[in-house]
Short mmCIF file of C-alpha atoms in Angstrom, two decimals:
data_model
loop_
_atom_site.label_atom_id
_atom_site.label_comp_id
_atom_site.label_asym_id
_atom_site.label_seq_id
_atom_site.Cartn_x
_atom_site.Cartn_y
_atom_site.Cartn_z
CA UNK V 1 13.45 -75.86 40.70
CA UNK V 2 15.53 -75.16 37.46
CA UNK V 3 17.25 -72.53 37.15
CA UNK V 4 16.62 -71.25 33.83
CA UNK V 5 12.32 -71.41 34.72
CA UNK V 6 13.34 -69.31 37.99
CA UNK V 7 15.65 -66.48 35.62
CA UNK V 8 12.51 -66.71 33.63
CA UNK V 9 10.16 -65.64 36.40
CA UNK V 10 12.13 -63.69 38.45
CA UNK V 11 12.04 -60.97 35.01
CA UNK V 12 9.01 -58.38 35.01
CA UNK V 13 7.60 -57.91 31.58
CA UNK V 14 6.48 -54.87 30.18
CA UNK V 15 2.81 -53.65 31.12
CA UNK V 16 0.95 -52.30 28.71
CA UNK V 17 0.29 -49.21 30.21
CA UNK V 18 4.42 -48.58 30.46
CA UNK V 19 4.68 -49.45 26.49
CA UNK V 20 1.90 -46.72 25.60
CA UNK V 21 3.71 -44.34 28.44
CA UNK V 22 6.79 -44.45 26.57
CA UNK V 23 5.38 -44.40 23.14
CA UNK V 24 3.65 -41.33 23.84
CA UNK V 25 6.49 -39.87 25.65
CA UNK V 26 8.74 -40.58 22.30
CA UNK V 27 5.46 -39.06 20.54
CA UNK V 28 5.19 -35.49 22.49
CA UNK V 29 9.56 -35.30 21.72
CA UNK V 30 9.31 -35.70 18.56
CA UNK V 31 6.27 -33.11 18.60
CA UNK V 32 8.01 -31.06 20.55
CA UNK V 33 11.05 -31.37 18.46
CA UNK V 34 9.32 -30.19 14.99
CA UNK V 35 7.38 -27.23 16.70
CA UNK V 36 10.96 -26.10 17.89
CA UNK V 37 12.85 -26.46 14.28
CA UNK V 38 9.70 -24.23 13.22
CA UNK V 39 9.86 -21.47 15.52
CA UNK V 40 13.97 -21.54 15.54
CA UNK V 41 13.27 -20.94 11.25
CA UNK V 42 10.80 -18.32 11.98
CA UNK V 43 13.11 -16.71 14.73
CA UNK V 44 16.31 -16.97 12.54
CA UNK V 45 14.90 -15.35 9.33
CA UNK V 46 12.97 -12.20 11.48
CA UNK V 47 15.50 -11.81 14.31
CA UNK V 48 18.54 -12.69 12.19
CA UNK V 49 21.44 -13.56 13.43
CA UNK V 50 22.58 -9.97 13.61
CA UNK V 51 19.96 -7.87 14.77
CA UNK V 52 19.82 -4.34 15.72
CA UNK V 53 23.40 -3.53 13.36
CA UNK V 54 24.35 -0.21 13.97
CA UNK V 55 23.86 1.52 11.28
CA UNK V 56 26.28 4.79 11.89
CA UNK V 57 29.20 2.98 11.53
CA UNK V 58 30.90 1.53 8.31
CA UNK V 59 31.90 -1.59 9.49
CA UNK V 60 28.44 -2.52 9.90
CA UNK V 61 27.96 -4.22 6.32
CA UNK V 62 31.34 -5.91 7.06
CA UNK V 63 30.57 -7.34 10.47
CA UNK V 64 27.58 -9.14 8.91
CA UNK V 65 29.85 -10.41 6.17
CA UNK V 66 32.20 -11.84 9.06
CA UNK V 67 29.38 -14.06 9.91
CA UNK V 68 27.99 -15.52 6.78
CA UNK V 69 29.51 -18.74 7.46
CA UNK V 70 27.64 -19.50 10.63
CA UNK V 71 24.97 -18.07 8.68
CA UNK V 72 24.92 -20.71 6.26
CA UNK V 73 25.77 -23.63 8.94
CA UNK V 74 22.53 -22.49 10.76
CA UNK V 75 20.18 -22.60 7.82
CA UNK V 76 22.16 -25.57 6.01
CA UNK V 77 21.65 -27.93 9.51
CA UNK V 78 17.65 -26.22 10.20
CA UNK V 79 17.04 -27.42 6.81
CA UNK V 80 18.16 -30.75 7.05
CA UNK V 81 16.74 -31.42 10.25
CA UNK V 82 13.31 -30.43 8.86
CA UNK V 83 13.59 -32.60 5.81
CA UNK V 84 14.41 -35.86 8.16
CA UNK V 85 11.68 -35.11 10.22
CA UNK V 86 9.00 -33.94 7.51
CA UNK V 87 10.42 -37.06 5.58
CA UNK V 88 9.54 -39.77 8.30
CA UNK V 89 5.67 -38.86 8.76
CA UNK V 90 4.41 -36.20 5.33
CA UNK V 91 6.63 -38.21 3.08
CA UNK V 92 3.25 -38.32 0.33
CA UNK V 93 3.16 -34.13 1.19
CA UNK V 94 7.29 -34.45 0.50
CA UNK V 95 6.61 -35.94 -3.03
CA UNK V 96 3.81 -33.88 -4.07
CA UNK V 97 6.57 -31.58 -4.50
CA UNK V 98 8.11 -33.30 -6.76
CA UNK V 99 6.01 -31.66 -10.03
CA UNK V 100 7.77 -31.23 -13.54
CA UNK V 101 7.43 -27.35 -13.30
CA UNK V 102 9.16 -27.62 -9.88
CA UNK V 103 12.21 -29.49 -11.39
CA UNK V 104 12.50 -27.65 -14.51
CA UNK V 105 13.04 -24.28 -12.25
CA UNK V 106 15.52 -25.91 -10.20
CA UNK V 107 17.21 -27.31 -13.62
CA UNK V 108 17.00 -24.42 -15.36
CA UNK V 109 19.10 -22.24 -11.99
CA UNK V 110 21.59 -25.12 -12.02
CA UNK V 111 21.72 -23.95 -15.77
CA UNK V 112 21.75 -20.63 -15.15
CA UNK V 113 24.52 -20.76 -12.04
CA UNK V 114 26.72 -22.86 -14.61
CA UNK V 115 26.74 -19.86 -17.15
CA UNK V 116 27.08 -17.14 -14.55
CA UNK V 117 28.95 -13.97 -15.06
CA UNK V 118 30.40 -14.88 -11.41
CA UNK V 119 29.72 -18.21 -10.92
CA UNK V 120 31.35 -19.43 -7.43
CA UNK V 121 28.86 -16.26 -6.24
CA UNK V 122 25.61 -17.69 -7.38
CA UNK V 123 26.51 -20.78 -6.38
CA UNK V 124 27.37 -19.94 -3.25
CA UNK V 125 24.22 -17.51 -3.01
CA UNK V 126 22.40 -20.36 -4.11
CA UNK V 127 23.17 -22.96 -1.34
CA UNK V 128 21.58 -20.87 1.15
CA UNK V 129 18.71 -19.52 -1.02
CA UNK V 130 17.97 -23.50 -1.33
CA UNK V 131 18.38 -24.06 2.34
CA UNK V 132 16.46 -21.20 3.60
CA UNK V 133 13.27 -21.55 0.85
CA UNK V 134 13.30 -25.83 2.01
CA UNK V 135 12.34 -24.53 5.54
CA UNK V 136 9.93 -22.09 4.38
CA UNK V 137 8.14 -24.96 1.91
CA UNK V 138 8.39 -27.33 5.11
CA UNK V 139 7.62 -25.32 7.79
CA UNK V 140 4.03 -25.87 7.50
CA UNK V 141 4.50 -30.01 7.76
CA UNK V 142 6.56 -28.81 10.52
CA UNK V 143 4.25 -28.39 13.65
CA UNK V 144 2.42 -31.39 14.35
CA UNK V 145 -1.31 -29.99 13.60
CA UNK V 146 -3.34 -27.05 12.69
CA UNK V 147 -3.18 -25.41 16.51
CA UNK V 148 0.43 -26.26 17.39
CA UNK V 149 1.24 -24.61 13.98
CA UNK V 150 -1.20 -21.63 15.11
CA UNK V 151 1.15 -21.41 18.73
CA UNK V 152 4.81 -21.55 16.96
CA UNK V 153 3.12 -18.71 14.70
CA UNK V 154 1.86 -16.17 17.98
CA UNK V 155 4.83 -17.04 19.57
CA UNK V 156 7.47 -16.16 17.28
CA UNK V 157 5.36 -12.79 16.47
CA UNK V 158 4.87 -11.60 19.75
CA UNK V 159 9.00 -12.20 20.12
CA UNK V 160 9.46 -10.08 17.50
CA UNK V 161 7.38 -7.51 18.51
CA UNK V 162 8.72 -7.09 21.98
CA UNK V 163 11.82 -7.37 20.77
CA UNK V 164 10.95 -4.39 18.39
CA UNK V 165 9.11 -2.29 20.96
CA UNK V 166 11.75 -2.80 23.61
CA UNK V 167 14.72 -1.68 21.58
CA UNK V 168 12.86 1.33 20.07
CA UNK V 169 11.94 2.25 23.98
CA UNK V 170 15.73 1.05 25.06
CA UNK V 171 17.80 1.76 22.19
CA UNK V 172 16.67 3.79 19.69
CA UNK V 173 20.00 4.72 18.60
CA UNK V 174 19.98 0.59 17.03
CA UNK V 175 16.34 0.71 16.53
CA UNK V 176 15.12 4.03 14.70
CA UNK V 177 17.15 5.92 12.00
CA UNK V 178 19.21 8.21 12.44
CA UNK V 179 20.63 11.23 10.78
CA UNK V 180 24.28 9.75 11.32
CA UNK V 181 23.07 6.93 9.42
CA UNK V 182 25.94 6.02 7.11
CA UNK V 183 23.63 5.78 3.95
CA UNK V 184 20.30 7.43 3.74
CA UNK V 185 20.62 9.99 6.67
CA UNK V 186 17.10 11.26 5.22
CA UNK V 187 15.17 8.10 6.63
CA UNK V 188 15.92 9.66 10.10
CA UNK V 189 13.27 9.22 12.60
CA UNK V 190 11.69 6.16 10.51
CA UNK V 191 11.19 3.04 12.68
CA UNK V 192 13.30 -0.24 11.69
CA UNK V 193 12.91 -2.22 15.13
CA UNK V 194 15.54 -5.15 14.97
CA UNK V 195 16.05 -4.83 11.51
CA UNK V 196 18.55 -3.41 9.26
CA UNK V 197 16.20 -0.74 7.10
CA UNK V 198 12.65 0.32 7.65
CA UNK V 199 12.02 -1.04 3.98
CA UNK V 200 12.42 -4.62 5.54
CA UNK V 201 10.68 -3.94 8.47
CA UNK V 202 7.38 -2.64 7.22
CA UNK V 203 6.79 -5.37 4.74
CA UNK V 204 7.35 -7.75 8.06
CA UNK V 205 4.92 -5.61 9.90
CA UNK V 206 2.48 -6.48 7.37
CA UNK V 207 2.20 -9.96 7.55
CA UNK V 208 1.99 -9.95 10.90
CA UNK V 209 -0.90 -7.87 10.88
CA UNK V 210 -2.15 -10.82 8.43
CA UNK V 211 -1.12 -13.03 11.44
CA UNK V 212 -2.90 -11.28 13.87
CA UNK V 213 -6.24 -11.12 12.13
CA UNK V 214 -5.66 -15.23 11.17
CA UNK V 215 -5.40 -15.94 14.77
CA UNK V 216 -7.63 -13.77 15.52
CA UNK V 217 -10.25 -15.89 13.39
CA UNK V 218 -9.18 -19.12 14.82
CA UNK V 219 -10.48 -18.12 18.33
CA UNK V 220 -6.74 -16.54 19.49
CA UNK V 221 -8.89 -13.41 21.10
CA UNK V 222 -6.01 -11.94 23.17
CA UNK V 223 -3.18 -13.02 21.13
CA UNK V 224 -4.23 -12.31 17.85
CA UNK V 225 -5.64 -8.85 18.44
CA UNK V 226 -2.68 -7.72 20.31
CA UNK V 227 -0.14 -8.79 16.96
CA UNK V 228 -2.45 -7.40 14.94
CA UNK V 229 -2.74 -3.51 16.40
CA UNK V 230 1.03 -3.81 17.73
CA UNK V 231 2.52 -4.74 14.22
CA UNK V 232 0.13 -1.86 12.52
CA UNK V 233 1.17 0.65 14.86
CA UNK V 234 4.79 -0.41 14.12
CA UNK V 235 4.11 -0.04 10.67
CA UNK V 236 2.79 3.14 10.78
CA UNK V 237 5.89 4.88 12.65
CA UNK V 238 8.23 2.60 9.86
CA UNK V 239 7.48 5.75 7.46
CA UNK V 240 6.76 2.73 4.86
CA UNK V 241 3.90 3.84 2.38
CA UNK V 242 4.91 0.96 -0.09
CA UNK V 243 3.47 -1.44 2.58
CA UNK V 244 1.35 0.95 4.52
CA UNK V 245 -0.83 1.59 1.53
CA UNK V 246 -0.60 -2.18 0.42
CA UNK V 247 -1.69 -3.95 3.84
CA UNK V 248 -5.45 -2.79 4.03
CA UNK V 249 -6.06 -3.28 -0.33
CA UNK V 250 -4.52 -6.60 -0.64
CA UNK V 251 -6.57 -7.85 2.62
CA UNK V 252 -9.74 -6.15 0.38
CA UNK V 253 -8.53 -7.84 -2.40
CA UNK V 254 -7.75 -10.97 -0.91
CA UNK V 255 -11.30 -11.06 0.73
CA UNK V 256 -12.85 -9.93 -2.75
CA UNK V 257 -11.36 -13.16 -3.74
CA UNK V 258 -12.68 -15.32 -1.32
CA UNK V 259 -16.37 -14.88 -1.97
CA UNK V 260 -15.36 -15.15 -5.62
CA UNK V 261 -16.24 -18.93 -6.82
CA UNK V 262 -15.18 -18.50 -10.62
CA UNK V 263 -11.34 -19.11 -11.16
CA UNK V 264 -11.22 -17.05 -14.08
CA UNK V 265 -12.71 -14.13 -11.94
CA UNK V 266 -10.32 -14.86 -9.29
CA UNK V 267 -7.52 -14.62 -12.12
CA UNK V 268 -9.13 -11.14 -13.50
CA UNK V 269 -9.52 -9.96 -9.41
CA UNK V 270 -5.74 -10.78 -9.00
CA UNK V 271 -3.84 -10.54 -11.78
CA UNK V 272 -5.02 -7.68 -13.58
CA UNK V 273 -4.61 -4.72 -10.97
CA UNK V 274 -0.90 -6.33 -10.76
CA UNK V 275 -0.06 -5.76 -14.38
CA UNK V 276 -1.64 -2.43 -14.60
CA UNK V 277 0.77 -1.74 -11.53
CA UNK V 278 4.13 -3.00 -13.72
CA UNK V 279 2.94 -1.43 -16.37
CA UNK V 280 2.51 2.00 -14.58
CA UNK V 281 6.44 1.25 -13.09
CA UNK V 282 8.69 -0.52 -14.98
CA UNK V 283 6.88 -0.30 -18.37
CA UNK V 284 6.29 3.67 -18.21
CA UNK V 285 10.13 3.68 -18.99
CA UNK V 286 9.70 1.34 -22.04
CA UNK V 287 6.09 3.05 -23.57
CA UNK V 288 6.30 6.80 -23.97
CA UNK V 289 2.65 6.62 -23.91
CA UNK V 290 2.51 4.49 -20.82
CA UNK V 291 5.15 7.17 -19.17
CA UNK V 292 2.42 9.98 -20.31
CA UNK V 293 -0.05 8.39 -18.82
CA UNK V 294 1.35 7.71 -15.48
CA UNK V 295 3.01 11.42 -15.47
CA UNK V 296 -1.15 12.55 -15.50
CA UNK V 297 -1.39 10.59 -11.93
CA UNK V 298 -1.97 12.28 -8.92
CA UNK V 299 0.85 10.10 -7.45
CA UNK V 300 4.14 9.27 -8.55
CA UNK V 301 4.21 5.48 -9.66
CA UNK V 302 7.96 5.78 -10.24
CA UNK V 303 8.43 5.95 -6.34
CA UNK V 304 10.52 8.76 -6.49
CA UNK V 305 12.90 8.76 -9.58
CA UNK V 306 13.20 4.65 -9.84
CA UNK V 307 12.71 5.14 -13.78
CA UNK V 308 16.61 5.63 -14.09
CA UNK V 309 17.18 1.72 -11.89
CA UNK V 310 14.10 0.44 -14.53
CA UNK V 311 15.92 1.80 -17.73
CA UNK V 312 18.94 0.37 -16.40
CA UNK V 313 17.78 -3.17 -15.66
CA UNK V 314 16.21 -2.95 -18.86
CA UNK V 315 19.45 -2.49 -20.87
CA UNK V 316 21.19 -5.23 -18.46
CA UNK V 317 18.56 -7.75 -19.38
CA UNK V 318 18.17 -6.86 -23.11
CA UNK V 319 22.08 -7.94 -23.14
CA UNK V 320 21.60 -11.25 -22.11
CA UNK V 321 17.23 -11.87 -22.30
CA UNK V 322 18.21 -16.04 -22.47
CA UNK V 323 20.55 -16.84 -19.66
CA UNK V 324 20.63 -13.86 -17.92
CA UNK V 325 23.72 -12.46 -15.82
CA UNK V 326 23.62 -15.03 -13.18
CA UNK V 327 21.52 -15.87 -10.07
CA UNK V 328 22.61 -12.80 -7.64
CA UNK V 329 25.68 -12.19 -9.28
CA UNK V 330 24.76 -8.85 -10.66
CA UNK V 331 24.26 -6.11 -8.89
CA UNK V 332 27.50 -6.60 -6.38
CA UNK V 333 29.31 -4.10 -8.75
CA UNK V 334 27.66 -2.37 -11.54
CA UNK V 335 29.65 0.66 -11.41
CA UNK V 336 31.63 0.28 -14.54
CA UNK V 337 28.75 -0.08 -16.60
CA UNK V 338 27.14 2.45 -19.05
CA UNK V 339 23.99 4.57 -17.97
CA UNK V 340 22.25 7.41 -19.94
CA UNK V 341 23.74 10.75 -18.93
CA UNK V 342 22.23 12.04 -15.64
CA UNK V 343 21.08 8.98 -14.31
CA UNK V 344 24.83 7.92 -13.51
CA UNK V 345 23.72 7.22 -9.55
CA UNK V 346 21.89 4.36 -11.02
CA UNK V 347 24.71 2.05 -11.00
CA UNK V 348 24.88 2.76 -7.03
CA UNK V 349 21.26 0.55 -6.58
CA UNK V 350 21.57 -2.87 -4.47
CA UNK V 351 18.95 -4.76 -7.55
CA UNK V 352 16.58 -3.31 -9.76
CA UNK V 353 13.16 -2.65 -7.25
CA UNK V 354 11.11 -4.64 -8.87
CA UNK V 355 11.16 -8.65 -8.55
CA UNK V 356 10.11 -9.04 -11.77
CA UNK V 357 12.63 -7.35 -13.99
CA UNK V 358 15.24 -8.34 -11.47
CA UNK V 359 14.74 -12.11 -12.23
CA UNK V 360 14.62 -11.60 -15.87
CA UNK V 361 17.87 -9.37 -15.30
CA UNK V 362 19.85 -12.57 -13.25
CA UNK V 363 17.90 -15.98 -14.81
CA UNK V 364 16.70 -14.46 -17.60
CA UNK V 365 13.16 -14.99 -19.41
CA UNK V 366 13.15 -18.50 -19.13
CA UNK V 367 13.74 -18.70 -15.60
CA UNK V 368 11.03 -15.47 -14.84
CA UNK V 369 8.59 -17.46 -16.92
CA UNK V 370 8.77 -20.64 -14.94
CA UNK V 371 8.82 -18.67 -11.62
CA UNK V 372 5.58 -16.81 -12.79
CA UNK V 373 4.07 -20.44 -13.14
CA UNK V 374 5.00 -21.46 -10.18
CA UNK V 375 4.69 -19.06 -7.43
CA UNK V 376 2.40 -16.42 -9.42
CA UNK V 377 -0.07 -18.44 -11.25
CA UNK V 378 -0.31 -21.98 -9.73
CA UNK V 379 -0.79 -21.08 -5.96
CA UNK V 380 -4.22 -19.45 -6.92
CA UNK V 381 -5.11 -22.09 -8.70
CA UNK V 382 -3.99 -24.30 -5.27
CA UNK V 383 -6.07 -21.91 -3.29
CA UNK V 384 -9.31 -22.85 -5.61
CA UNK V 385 -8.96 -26.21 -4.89
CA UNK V 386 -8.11 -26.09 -1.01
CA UNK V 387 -11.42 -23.99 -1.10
CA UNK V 388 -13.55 -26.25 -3.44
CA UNK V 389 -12.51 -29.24 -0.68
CA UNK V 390 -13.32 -26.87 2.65
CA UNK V 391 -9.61 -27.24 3.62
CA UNK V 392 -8.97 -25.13 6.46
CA UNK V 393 -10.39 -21.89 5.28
CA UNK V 394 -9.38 -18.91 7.68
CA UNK V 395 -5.37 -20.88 7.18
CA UNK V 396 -6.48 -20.95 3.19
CA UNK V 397 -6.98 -17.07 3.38
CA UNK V 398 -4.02 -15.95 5.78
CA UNK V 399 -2.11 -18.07 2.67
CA UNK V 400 -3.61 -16.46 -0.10
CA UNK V 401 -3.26 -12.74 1.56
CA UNK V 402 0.34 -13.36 2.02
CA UNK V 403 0.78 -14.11 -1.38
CA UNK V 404 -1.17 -11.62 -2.62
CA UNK V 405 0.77 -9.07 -0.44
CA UNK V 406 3.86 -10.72 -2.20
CA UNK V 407 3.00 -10.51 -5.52
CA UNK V 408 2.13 -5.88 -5.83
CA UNK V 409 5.12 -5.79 -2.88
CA UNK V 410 6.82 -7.19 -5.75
CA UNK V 411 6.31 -4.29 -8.08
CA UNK V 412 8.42 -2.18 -6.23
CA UNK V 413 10.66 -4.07 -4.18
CA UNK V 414 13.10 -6.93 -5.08
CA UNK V 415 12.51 -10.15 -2.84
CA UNK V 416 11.92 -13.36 -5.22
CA UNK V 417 14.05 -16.02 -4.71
CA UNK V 418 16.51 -13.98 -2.58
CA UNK V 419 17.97 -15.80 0.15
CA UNK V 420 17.53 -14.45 3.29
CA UNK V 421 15.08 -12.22 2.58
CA UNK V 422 12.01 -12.81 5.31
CA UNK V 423 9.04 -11.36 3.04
CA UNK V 424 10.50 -14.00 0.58
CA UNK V 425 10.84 -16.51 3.20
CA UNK V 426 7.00 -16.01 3.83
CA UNK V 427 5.88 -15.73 0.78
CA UNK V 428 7.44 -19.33 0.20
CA UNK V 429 5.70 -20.56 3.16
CA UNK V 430 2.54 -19.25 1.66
CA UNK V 431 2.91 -21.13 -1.48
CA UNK V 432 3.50 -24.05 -0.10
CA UNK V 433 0.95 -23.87 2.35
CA UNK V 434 -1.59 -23.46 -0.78
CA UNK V 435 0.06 -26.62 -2.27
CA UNK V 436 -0.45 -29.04 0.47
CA UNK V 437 -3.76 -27.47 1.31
CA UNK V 438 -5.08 -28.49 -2.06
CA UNK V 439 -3.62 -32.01 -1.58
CA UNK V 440 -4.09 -33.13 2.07
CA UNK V 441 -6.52 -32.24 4.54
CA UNK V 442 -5.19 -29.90 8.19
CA UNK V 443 -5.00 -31.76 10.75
CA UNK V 444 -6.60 -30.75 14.16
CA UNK V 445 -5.72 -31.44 17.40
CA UNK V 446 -5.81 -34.46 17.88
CA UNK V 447 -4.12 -36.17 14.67
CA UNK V 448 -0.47 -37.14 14.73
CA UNK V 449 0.65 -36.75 10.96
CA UNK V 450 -0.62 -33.97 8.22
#
């Protein structure tokens, strides 16, 4: 016999059935491997890499400084992970981003960084703004389809929760505030769970109440129930009315807008309650009639003497209403600068509490005009289409309320475009999940790519 025919028969070939074995093993890793870089993002921007920081001691702010750098390695190598893996099966979803108002915000911070007051600060700021807002716009490519996406999302709430629950019930000393708080001794008895204030945490608690009434929907009947009334009783004990008083309007609102089939009435539904709300805040400090109009409410709109911040900002971005003072590069020390007599403590505020005049304080008008087109006024317009094309409704609404939430949280708090912020991180992941909704159909359980 010859040898070589022998070597040739003596080899088993392949079966079929071990070629599809091993192509679906390869298949359920790489699965497996997406719905992991989702819930680590989700984990690393609500758990932080710091969590529970004791807030009675002064070296607190300082410890968390001492770990920026693995801080930005974590984010930097999450985000490029999810770009190679987004990239190699949603690579039309990966350049449907790619939309001239998109690139003219990016070009216009890479303007705006260049002209800084500090500069190697907003750049550096801005590296891990980019990093952390590129897994929020691909986290929900991420998770292989509609259900798996549905799982990382329980998961990573329930996590928090417990981890919440258990440290108030454990360690309330790291968990609650306390009157040997460092700064604001008067939020004492207010919960904050893992995070490091209560204003962070009730926001948080929020959207997961949005997540639990989502999941809820889908058919999640234990698990979505049990986010929902867990994160609202958190919320309530956070002492937060800014988001207590927000949570159950903007899911009316939201829902308002859902039966709503005009776009222009959506617009009116949405938009106009939000600028009678700026209006009311920041511009009662610029119209004395506005400010005599809001002093005749039966609530204080100013949130407890914010005008000062608002008149402050004002001046700031009057100085420089083009270019701005630089992406986050202002408020790290505003000490030195002039403030109307009396409302000197204004130059102790971390930004401006309100999102708004904040971004036309750093980036100027320019830059807030091209963020109001993108992440105020084209997501609704997303959520019209994903709704015109029966896209994945009850995923189309948890969207839209998160934005919605975003958008009035906005009047009063400072999270656009701030790096590690996790209602901005969410928000994010809201707008995106409005722009690929409009584009691509949700895959369900069965489908391998988006």
């Amino acid at each position: 016999m010859d040898r070589s025919a022998a070597d040739t028969t003596d080899v088993e070939a392949p079966s079929l059935a071990s070629l599809l074995r091993d192509g679906l093993a390869g298949l359920n890793a790489a699965r497996a491997a997406r719905c992991l870089v989702a819930i680590a993002a989700l984990l690393l921007i609500l758990v932080t890499l710091d969590p529970f920081p004791d807030l009675r001691s002064e070296d607190a702010a300082t410890a968390v400084g001492g770990r920026m750098a693995l801080t930005y390695v974590a984010w930097g190598l999450l985000a490029a992970v999810a770009v190679l893996l987004v990239a190699v099966t949603d690579a039309p979803a990966l350049r449907s981003l790619v939309r001239p108002l998109h690139v003219c915000l990016v070009a216009w911070l890479m303007i705006n960084i260049v002209f800084s007051e500090s500069r190697g600060v907003s750049m550096q700021r801005f590296v891990l703004a980019a990093s952390v807002t590129a897994l929020a716009v691909l986290l929900p490519l991420l998770p292989p389809t509609q259900r798996s996406f549905n799982v990382c999302l329980g998961t990573v709430a329930l996590a928090l929760l417990a981890l919440c629950y258990l440290g108030v019930v454990l360690a309330p000393q790291y968990s609650i505030h306390t009157a040997l708080d460092v700064t604001e001794p008067q939020l004492a008895g207010d919960w904050r769970g893992s995070f490091g204030h209560k204003n962070v945490a009730s926001p948080v608690m929020t959207v997961l109440v949005y997540v639990g009434i989502y999941l809820s929907a889908v058919g999640s009947f234990v698990m979505g129930p049990a986010i929902a009334a867990l994160a609202g009783i958190f919320l309530i004990f956070t002492g937060g009315k800014t988001s207590s008083v927000l949570c159950l309007a903007i899911y009316a609102l939201a829902a308002l807008v859902y039966v709503t089939r005009s776009l222009w009435l959506k617009r009116l539904i949405c938009f106009v309650p939000l600028i009678a709300m700026n209006l009311l805040t920041v511009g009662s400090v610029l119209s004395p009639s506005l400010g005599a109009m809001t002093r005749l409410l039966p609530l204080d709109p100013t949130f407890t003497g914010r005008s000062a911040i608002w008149e402050f900002a004002l001046a700031a971005a009057a100085e420089k209403p083009v270019i701005g003072h630089g992406y986050a590069a202002f408020w790290d020390d505003v000490t030195a600068r002039q403030t109307a007599q009396g409302a000197e403590w204004a130059t102790s505020a971390a930004h401006s509490h309100n999102s708004y005049l904040d971004l036309a304080v750093t980036i100027g008008l320019p830059g807030l005009a091209l963020v109001i087109l993108v992440f105020v006024l084209a997501p609704l317009h997303n959520f019209q289409t994903a709704q015109a094309h029966n896209r994945s409704g009850a995923l189309a609404r948890l969207f839209l309320t998160v934005w919605l939430f975003g958008l009035y949280y906005g009047a009063t708090e400072t999270f656009l475009l701030e790096r590690q912020n996790p209602i901005w991180f969410m928000f994010a992941l809201a707008v995106a999940g409005l722009h690929f909704l409009a584009r691509f159909q949700c895959v369900d359980q069965t489908e391998p790519q988006h």
